[in-house]
Coordinates of C-alpha atoms and ligand atoms in Angstrom, one line a residue:
X2 CA 130.0 37.6 177.5
X3 CA 132.1 35.1 179.2
X4 CA 135.3 34.1 177.6
X5 CA 134.9 30.5 176.2
X6 CA 138.0 28.6 176.8
X7 CA 138.7 25.8 174.2
X8 CA 139.7 22.3 174.6
X9 CA 142.7 20.7 172.9
X10 CA 140.6 19.2 170.3
X11 CA 138.9 22.8 169.6
X12 CA 142.5 24.4 169.4
X13 CA 143.4 21.6 166.9
X14 CA 140.1 22.6 164.8
X15 CA 141.3 26.2 165.1
X16 CA 144.8 25.3 163.8
X17 CA 143.2 23.8 160.6
X18 CA 141.4 27.0 160.0
X19 CA 144.7 28.9 160.8
X20 CA 146.7 26.8 158.5
X21 CA 144.2 27.6 155.6
X22 CA 144.3 31.4 156.5
X23 CA 148.1 31.1 156.5
X24 CA 148.2 29.4 153.0
X25 CA 145.8 31.9 151.5
X26 CA 148.0 34.9 152.7
X27 CA 151.1 33.3 151.4
X28 CA 149.4 33.0 148.1
X29 CA 148.0 36.7 148.1
X30 CA 151.5 37.9 149.2
X31 CA 153.4 35.9 146.3
X32 CA 150.9 38.0 143.9
X33 CA 151.6 41.3 145.4
X34 CA 153.4 43.4 142.7
X35 CA 153.2 46.7 140.9
X36 CA 149.9 46.7 138.8
X37 CA 147.9 44.2 140.4
X38 CA 144.7 45.1 141.7
X39 CA 143.2 44.6 145.3
X40 CA 140.3 42.8 143.5
X41 CA 142.6 40.4 141.9
X42 CA 144.1 39.7 145.2
X43 CA 140.8 39.1 146.8
X44 CA 140.0 36.7 144.1
X45 CA 142.6 34.4 144.9
X46 CA 141.4 34.2 148.4
X47 CA 137.9 33.5 147.1
X48 CA 138.9 30.9 144.8
X49 CA 141.1 29.1 147.6
X50 CA 138.3 29.4 150.2
X51 CA 135.9 27.5 147.7
X52 CA 138.6 24.9 147.0
X53 CA 139.0 24.0 150.3
X54 CA 135.3 24.4 151.7
X55 CA 136.1 27.4 154.0
X56 CA 134.0 30.4 154.6
X57 CA 135.1 34.2 154.6
X58 CA 133.8 35.5 157.9
X59 CA 134.1 39.0 156.5
X60 CA 131.7 38.4 153.7
X61 CA 128.2 39.7 154.5
X62 CA 129.5 40.9 157.9
X63 CA 126.6 43.0 159.1
X64 CA 126.4 46.6 159.3
X65 CA 123.6 48.6 161.1
X66 CA 122.1 48.7 157.6
X67 CA 119.9 45.6 157.4
X68 CA 120.6 43.6 154.2
X69 CA 124.1 45.1 153.7
X70 CA 127.1 43.5 155.0
X71 CA 130.7 43.7 154.0
X72 CA 131.1 42.8 150.4
X73 CA 134.4 40.9 150.1
X74 CA 136.3 37.9 151.4
X75 CA 139.2 39.6 152.6
X76 CA 140.0 43.1 153.8
X77 CA 142.8 44.9 151.7
X78 CA 144.0 48.3 153.2
X79 CA 146.6 50.3 151.2
X80 CA 148.9 52.9 152.7
X81 CA 146.7 55.3 154.9
X82 CA 144.2 52.5 155.2
X83 CA 144.3 51.1 158.6
X84 CA 141.7 48.1 158.3
X85 CA 138.5 47.0 156.6
X86 CA 139.7 48.2 153.0
X87 CA 137.4 46.9 150.5
X88 CA 139.1 45.1 147.5
X89 CA 138.5 47.0 144.2
X90 CA 140.1 48.1 141.0
X91 CA 142.9 50.1 142.4
X92 CA 146.2 48.8 141.2
X93 CA 149.1 48.7 143.6
X94 CA 152.1 50.9 143.1
X95 CA 155.7 51.1 143.7
X96 CA 156.2 52.1 147.3
X97 CA 152.8 51.3 148.6
X98 CA 152.3 49.2 151.7
X99 CA 149.3 46.8 151.8
X100 CA 147.5 45.0 154.3
X101 CA 146.0 41.5 153.6
X102 CA 143.5 40.3 156.3
X103 CA 142.0 37.0 156.1
X104 CA 139.3 35.8 158.5
X105 CA 137.7 32.5 157.8
X106 CA 135.7 29.4 159.3
X107 CA 136.5 25.9 158.6
X108 CA 134.3 23.0 159.9
X109 CA 133.0 25.4 162.5
X110 CA 136.1 27.0 163.8
X111 CA 137.6 30.4 162.9
X112 CA 141.0 31.9 162.3
X113 CA 141.8 35.4 161.7
X114 CA 145.4 36.7 160.5
X115 CA 146.8 39.7 158.7
X116 CA 150.2 41.0 157.4
X117 CA 151.3 44.2 155.8
X118 CA 153.7 43.8 152.9
X119 CA 155.8 46.2 150.7
X120 CA 155.1 46.9 147.1
X121 CA 158.5 47.1 145.4
X122 CA 160.8 49.5 147.2
X123 CA 159.3 51.5 150.1
X124 CA 160.6 54.4 152.3
X125 CA 162.8 53.7 155.1
X126 CA 160.1 55.0 157.6
X127 CA 157.5 52.5 156.2
X128 CA 160.2 49.8 156.5
X129 CA 160.4 50.8 160.2
X130 CA 156.6 50.9 160.4
X131 CA 156.2 47.4 159.3
X132 CA 159.2 46.3 161.5
X133 CA 157.9 47.8 164.5
X134 CA 154.3 46.5 164.1
X135 CA 155.6 42.9 163.7
X136 CA 157.8 43.5 166.4
X137 CA 155.1 44.4 168.6
X138 CA 153.0 41.2 167.6
X139 CA 156.1 39.0 168.2
X140 CA 156.7 40.5 171.7
X141 CA 153.0 39.8 172.7
X142 CA 153.5 36.4 171.5
X143 CA 156.6 36.0 173.6
X144 CA 155.2 37.4 176.7
X145 CA 151.8 35.1 176.7
X146 CA 151.6 32.7 179.6
X147 CA 149.0 31.7 182.0
X148 CA 148.6 34.2 184.8
X149 CA 149.8 37.3 183.1
X150 CA 147.6 40.3 182.9
X151 CA 146.9 41.3 179.5
X152 CA 147.3 45.0 180.2
X153 CA 151.0 44.2 181.0
X154 CA 151.6 43.1 177.6
X155 CA 149.6 45.8 176.0
X156 CA 151.6 48.4 177.8
X157 CA 155.1 46.9 176.4
X158 CA 153.4 46.5 172.9
X159 CA 152.6 50.4 173.1
X160 CA 155.8 51.3 174.8
X161 CA 157.8 49.6 171.9
X162 CA 155.8 51.5 169.3
X163 CA 156.0 54.8 170.9
X164 CA 159.6 54.7 171.6
X165 CA 160.0 54.8 167.7
X166 CA 157.7 57.7 167.5
X167 CA 154.8 55.7 165.9
X168 CA 151.4 55.7 167.4
X169 CA 149.0 52.7 168.2
X170 CA 145.5 53.2 166.8
X171 CA 142.8 53.0 169.6
X172 CA 139.5 52.5 168.0
X173 CA 140.2 48.7 167.2
X174 CA 141.5 46.2 169.3
X175 CA 142.1 42.3 168.9
X176 CA 139.4 39.7 170.1
X177 CA 138.7 36.4 171.1
X178 CA 138.2 33.9 168.2
X179 CA 136.5 30.4 168.3
X180 CA 133.4 29.2 166.8
X181 CA 132.9 32.9 165.8
X182 CA 135.4 35.4 164.4
X183 CA 134.7 37.9 167.1
X184 CA 134.4 36.7 170.9
X185 CA 135.3 38.2 174.1
X186 CA 137.7 39.1 175.4
X187 CA 138.7 42.5 174.0
X188 CA 142.5 42.3 173.3
X189 CA 143.9 46.0 173.3
X190 CA 147.2 46.9 171.9
X191 CA 147.6 50.0 174.4
X192 CA 146.5 50.7 178.0
X193 CA 144.2 53.6 178.9
X194 CA 141.3 53.8 181.5
X195 CA 138.7 51.9 179.2
X196 CA 141.2 49.1 178.4
X197 CA 141.9 48.6 182.2
X198 CA 138.2 48.1 182.7
X199 CA 138.0 45.1 180.5
X200 CA 141.6 43.8 181.5
X201 CA 141.7 40.0 181.8
X202 CA 144.3 37.4 183.2
X203 CA 145.5 34.7 180.7
X204 CA 144.3 31.2 181.2
X205 CA 145.1 27.9 179.2
X206 CA 142.5 27.4 176.6
X207 CA 141.9 31.2 175.7
X208 CA 142.1 31.7 171.9
X209 CA 142.3 35.2 170.6
X210 CA 143.6 37.5 167.7
X211 CA 146.4 39.8 168.5
X212 CA 146.4 42.5 166.0
X213 CA 148.4 45.8 166.7
X214 CA 147.5 48.7 164.2
X215 CA 150.2 51.3 164.0
X216 CA 150.5 54.7 162.4
X217 CA 153.3 56.9 161.2
X218 CA 151.5 60.1 162.1
X219 CA 148.7 61.0 164.3
X220 CA 146.5 58.1 165.5
X221 CA 143.1 59.4 164.7
X222 CA 141.0 57.7 162.1
X223 CA 137.9 58.1 160.0
X224 CA 135.8 56.1 157.9
X225 CA 135.4 56.6 154.2
X226 CA 132.1 57.2 152.4
X227 CA 132.0 53.4 151.5
X228 CA 131.3 52.9 155.3
X229 CA 133.8 50.4 155.7
X230 CA 137.5 51.7 154.8
X231 CA 139.0 53.0 157.9
X232 CA 141.9 55.5 157.1
X233 CA 144.2 57.7 159.1
X234 CA 142.7 61.2 159.6
X235 CA 146.0 62.7 158.5
X236 CA 146.6 60.4 155.6
X237 CA 149.8 59.0 156.7
X238 CA 150.6 55.2 156.4
X239 CA 149.2 52.6 158.7
X240 CA 150.3 49.0 159.3
X241 CA 148.4 45.9 160.7
X242 CA 149.8 42.4 161.6
X243 CA 147.5 39.8 163.0
X244 CA 147.8 36.3 164.6
X245 CA 145.3 34.0 166.1
X246 CA 146.9 32.5 169.1
X247 CA 146.0 29.8 171.9
X248 CA 147.4 30.3 175.5
X249 CA 148.7 26.9 176.7
X250 CA 150.4 26.0 180.1
X251 CA 153.7 26.6 178.1
X252 CA 153.0 29.8 176.6
X253 CA 151.4 31.1 173.3
X254 CA 150.7 28.6 170.5
X255 CA 150.3 30.6 167.2
X256 CA 147.5 29.0 165.1
X257 CA 148.1 31.2 162.0
X258 CA 151.9 30.8 161.2
X259 CA 151.7 27.6 159.1
X260 CA 153.7 25.5 161.8
X261 CA 152.8 22.4 163.6
X262 CA 152.4 22.6 167.4
X263 CA 155.6 22.9 169.1
X264 CA 156.5 20.8 172.2
X265 CA 154.7 17.6 170.7
Ligands
MF3_13 N1 139.6 40.3 159.9 C1 139.0 41.5 160.8 C2 139.6 41.4 162.1 O1 140.7 41.4 162.2 C3 137.5 41.6 160.8 C4 137.1 41.6 159.3 S1 135.3 41.6 159.2 C5 134.9 43.0 158.5 O2 138.8 41.4 163.0 F1 133.5 42.8 157.9 F2 134.6 43.7 159.4 F3 135.6 43.5 157.7
CO14 CO1 140.8 40.2 164.1
CO15 CO1 141.7 40.0 160.6

């Protein structure tokens, strides 16, 4: 599928979606504490989406089983869960790390953003994990400008992570975002032979989600019996940060950081 370039107007529509997604994540983050359940955090998103008239794009996201889609408004992934954790009655405990991932559509345009946050005091290795994953995303944002090959950015993200003896998950990558939550191109956080086959050059008007997934142990993952939750095979902690970004003539315009456009 071709990459769909967005006009200035469309990017502003996506920023509105991004602002809502940012605000919801802020609300959820403010409620992360020992004893709160992941279903309660999801409920904050559900209520807010309904209030502003936005649609959760994860809800009913199709699986290979007809009639059965993803069951919640957000993905909430605790500790060894990498992505696609289903909110449930699990209560958060001191020392947990929890990823909140909000993808939504508002007036026809999507935004997709995730953060990993600590629950109370966490181990120093988990602090490093959160820091390096966030730094990988920030590094990518700083490098984005027209003409750059994505693989050159992906390689730097991977190098940053691996220099601190963490690993980058290979099974999931970022993606174009627009009218749909998932569009081309694929936006990897690493470089390998497969990634190089779908490498691309950055152009103004591209809009995509960058979403590094980093783990403390080995990078292999498996899917739980709920057929959604992706966990590390070795049970060690995982982290995930995500922003939806537009490529402009001047560099990256982050659409999910709650800020107004810069340079205007
Ligand atoms: N927000 C996820 C992403 O970053 C997608 C969640 S949709 C699901 O791409 F249905 F797969 F959960
Ligand atoms: Co995404
Ligand atoms: Co997401």
